C-alpha positions as a Markdown table, in Angstrom:
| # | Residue | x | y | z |
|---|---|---|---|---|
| 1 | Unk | 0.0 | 0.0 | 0.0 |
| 2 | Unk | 1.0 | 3.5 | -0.5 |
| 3 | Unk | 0.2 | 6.9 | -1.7 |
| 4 | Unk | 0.8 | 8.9 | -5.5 |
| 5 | Unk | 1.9 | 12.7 | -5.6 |
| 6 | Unk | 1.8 | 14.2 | -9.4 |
| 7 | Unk | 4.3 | 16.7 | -9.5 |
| 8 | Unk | 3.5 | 17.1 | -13.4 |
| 9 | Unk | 2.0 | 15.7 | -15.9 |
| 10 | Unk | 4.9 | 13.2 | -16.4 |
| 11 | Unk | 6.3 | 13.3 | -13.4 |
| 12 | Unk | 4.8 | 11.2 | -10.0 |
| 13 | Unk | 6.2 | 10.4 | -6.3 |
| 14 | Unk | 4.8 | 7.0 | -5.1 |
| 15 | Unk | 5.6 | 6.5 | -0.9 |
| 16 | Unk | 5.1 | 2.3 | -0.9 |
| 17 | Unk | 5.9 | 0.1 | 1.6 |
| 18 | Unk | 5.5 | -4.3 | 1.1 |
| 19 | Unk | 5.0 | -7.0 | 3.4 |
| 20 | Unk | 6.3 | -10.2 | 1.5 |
| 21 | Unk | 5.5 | -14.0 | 2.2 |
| 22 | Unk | 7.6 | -16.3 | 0.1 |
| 23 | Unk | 6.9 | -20.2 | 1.2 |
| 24 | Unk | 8.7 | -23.2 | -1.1 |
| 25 | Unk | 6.6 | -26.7 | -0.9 |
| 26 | Unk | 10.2 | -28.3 | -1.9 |
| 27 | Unk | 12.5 | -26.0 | -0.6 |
| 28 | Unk | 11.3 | -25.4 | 2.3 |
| 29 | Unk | 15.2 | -23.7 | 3.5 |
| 30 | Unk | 14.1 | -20.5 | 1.1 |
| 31 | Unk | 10.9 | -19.9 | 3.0 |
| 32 | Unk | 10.9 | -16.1 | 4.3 |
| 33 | Unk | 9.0 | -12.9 | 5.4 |
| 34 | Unk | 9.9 | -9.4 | 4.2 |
| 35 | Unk | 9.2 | -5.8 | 4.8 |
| 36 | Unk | 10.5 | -2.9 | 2.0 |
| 37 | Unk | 10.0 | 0.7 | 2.5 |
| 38 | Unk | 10.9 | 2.1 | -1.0 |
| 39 | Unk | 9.7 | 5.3 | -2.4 |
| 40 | Unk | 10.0 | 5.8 | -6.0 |
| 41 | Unk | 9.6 | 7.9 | -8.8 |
| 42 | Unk | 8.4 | 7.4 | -12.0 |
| 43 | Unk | 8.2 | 9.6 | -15.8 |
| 44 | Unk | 5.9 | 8.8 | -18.0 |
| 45 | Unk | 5.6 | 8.6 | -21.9 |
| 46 | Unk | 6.2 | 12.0 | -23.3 |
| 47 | Unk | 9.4 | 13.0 | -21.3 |
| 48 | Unk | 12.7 | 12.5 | -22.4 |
| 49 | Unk | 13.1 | 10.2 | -19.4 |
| 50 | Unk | 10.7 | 7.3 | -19.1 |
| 51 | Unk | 10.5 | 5.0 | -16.5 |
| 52 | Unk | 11.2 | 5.1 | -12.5 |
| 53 | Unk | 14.0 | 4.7 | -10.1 |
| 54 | Unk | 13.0 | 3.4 | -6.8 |
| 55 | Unk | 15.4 | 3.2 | -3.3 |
| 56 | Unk | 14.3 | 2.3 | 0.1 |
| 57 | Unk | 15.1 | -0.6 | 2.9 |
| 58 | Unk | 14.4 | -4.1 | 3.6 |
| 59 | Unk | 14.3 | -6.0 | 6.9 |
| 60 | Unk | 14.6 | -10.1 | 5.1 |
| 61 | Unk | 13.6 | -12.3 | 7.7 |
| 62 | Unk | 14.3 | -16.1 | 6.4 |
| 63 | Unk | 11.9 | -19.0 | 8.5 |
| 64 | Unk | 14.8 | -21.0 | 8.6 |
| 65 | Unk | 16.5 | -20.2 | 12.4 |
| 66 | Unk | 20.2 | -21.4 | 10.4 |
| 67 | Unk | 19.7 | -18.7 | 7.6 |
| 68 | Unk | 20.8 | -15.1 | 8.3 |
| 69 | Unk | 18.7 | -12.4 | 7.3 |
| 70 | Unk | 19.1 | -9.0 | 5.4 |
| 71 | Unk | 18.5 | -5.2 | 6.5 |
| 72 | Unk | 19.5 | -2.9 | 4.5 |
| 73 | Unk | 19.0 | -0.5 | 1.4 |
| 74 | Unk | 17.7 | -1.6 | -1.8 |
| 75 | Unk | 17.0 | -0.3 | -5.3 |
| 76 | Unk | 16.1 | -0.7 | -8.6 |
| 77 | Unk | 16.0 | 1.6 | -11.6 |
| 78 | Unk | 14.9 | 1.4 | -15.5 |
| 79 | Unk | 15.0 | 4.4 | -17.6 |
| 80 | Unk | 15.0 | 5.0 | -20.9 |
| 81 | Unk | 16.5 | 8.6 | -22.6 |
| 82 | Unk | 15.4 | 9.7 | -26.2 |
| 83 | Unk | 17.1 | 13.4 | -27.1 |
| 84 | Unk | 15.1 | 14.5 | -29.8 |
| 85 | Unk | 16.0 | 11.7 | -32.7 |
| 86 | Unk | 19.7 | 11.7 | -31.9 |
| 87 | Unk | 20.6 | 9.9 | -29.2 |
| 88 | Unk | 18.5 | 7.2 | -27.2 |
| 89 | Unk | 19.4 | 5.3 | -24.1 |
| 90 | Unk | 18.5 | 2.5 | -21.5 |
| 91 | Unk | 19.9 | 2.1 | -17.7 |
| 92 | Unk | 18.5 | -1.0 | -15.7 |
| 93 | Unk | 20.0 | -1.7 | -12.1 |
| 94 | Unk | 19.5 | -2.0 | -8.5 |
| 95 | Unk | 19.9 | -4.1 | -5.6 |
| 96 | Unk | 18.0 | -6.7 | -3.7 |
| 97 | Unk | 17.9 | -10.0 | -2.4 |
| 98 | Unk | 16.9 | -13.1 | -4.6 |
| 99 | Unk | 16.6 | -16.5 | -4.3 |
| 100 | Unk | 19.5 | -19.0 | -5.9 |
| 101 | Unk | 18.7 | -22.4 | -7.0 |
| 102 | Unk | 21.1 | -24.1 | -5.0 |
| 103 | Unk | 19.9 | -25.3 | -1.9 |
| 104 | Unk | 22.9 | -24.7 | 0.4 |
| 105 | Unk | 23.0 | -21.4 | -0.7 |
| 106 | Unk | 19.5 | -20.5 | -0.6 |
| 107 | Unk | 19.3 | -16.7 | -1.2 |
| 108 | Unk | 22.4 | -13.7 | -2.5 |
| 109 | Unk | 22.4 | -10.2 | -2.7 |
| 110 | Unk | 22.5 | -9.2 | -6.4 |
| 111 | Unk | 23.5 | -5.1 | -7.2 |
| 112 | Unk | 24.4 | -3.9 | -10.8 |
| 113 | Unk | 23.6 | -1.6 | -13.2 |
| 114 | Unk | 23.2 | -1.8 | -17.2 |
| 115 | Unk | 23.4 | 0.6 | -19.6 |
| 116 | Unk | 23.3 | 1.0 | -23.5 |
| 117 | Unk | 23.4 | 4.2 | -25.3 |
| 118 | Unk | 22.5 | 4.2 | -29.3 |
| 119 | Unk | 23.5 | 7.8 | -31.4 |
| 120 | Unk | 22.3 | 8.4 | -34.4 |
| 121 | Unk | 25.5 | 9.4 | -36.3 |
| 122 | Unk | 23.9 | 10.1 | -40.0 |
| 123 | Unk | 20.5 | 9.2 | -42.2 |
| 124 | Unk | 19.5 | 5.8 | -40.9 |
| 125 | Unk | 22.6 | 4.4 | -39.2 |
| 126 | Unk | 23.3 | 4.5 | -35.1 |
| 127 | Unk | 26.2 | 3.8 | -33.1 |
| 128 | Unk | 25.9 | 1.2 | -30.1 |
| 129 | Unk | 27.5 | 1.5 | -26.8 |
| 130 | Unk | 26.6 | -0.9 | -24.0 |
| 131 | Unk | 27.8 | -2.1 | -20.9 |
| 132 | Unk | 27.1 | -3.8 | -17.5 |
| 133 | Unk | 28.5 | -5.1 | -14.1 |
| 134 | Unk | 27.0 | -7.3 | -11.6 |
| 135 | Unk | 28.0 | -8.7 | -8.1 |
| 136 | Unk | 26.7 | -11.6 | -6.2 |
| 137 | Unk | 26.9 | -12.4 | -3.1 |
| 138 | Unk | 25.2 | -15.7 | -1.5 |
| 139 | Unk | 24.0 | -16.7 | 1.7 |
| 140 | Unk | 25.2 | -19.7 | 3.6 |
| 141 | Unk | 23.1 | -22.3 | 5.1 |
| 142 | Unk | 24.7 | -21.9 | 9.4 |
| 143 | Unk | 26.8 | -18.9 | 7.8 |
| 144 | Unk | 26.8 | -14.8 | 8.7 |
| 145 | Unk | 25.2 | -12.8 | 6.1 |
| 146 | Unk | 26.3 | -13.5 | 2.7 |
| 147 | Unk | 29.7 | -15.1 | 3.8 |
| 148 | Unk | 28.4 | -17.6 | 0.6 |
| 149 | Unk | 30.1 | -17.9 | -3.0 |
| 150 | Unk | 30.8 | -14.2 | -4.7 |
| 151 | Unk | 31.0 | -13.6 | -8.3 |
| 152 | Unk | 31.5 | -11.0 | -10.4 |
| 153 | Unk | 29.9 | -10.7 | -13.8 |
| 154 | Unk | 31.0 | -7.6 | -16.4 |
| 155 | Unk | 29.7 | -7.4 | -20.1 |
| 156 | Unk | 31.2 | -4.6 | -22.7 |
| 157 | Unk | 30.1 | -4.3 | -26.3 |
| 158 | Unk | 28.9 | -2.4 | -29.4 |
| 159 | Unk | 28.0 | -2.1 | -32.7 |
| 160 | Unk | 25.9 | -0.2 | -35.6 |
| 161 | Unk | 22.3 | -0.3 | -35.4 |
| 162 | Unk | 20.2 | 0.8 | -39.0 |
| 163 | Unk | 16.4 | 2.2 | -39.1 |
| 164 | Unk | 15.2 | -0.1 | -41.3 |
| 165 | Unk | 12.0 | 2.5 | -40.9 |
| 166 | Unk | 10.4 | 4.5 | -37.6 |
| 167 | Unk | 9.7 | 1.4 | -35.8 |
| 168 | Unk | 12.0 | -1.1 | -37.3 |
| 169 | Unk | 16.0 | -1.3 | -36.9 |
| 170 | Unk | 18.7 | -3.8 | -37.5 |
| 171 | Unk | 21.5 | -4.4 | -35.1 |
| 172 | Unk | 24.5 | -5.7 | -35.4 |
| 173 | Unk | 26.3 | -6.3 | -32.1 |
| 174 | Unk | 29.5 | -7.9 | -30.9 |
| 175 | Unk | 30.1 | -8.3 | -27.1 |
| 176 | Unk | 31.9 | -10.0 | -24.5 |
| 177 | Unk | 31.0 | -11.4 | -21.1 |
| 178 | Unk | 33.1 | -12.5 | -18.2 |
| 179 | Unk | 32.5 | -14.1 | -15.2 |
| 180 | Unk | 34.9 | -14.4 | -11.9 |
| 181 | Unk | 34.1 | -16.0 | -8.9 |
| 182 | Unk | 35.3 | -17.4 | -5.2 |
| 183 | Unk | 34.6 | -21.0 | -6.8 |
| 184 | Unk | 36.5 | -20.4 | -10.0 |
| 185 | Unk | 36.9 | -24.3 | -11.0 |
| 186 | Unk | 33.7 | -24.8 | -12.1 |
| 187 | Unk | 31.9 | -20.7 | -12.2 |
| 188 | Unk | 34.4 | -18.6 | -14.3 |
| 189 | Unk | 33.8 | -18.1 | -17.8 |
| 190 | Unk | 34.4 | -16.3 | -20.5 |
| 191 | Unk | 32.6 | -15.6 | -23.9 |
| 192 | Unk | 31.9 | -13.3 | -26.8 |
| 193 | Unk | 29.0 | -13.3 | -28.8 |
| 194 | Unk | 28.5 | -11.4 | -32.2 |
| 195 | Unk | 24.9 | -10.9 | -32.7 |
| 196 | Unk | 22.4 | -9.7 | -35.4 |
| 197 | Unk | 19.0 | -8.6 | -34.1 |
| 198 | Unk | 15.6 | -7.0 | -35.3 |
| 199 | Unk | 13.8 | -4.5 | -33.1 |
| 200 | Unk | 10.2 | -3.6 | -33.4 |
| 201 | Unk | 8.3 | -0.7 | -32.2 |
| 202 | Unk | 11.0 | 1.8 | -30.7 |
| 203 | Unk | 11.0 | 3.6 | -27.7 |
């Protein structure tokens, strides 16, 4: 529940605060409560920034007495930029607890940010700029908070994206990922990736 100020017409202030209950009929060690207290604000269509960017706490209570818990700030963000027809760009981020798929290591703390950034350089063509890090941090089953497995996980790439037409464009992309982490036997990697991609209906 919350409340919504409009400071403009594409402009809002929403006060929110969430009480979570998360139960797992087969994993039964993920099983937690949750309280977050995160304002946020949010732009609507017709600005040059769309989207909202939201920050607040969280008190993570896991039902499991042998699982540590989580207070602290959070956040999350997704925005989107257009300048006129020129330049266009995306930033998607934040940080928060999340549950892993391995059952020693039940939850982690994920915080990161993405961006990409396309300028249009002349007639249909765009140059493509994007980027993004990420750090994990898991939690241990009988451990302090997130004492678990950390990994690191960074991506850098670009290209030349070409308006086929207003809400069509081609991209062609190559990028490359890496991965380094506390249990680097079997959970480091690296890869790159060259990419062709259609787009439809533009931002």
């Amino acid at each position: 529940g919350g409340a919504r100020l409009r400071l403009t017409p594409f402009t809002s202030i929403v006060a929110l605060a969430e009480v979570q209950r998360d139960r797992f009929e087969s994993s039964p060690e993920k099983d937690a409560d949750s309280l977050r207290i995160a304002p946020y604000v949010e732009f609507d269509n017709g600005a040059a920034v769309v989207g909202r960017a939201r920050a607040g706490y969280r008190a993570f209570r896991p039902v499991h007495s042998s699982v540590a818990g989580y207070d602290g700030p959070v956040a999350s963000v997704t925005l989107g930029l257009r300048v006129l027809d020129r330049l266009r760009g995306r930033l998607d981020g934040g940080r928060d607890v999340r549950f892993s798929y391995d059952p020693f290591q039940p939850f982690y703390l994920e915080t990161g940010l993405l961006f990409e950034i396309r300028y249009r350089v002349a007639g249909p063509f765009e140059l493509i700029g994007m980027g993004e890090r990420w750090q994990l941090r898991h939690q241990r089953i009988g451990g302090a908070s997130f004492d678990g497995r950390r990994e690191n996980t960074s991506l850098i790439g670009g290209g030349i994206g070409i308006r086929v037409r207003e809400q069509v464009e081609l991209g062609f992309t190559v990028d490359r990922r890496e991965r380094s982490s506390s249990d680097p036997l079997i959970r480091n990697y690296e890869r790159q990736r060259v990419l062709v991609s259609v787009s439809y209906g533009l931002s």
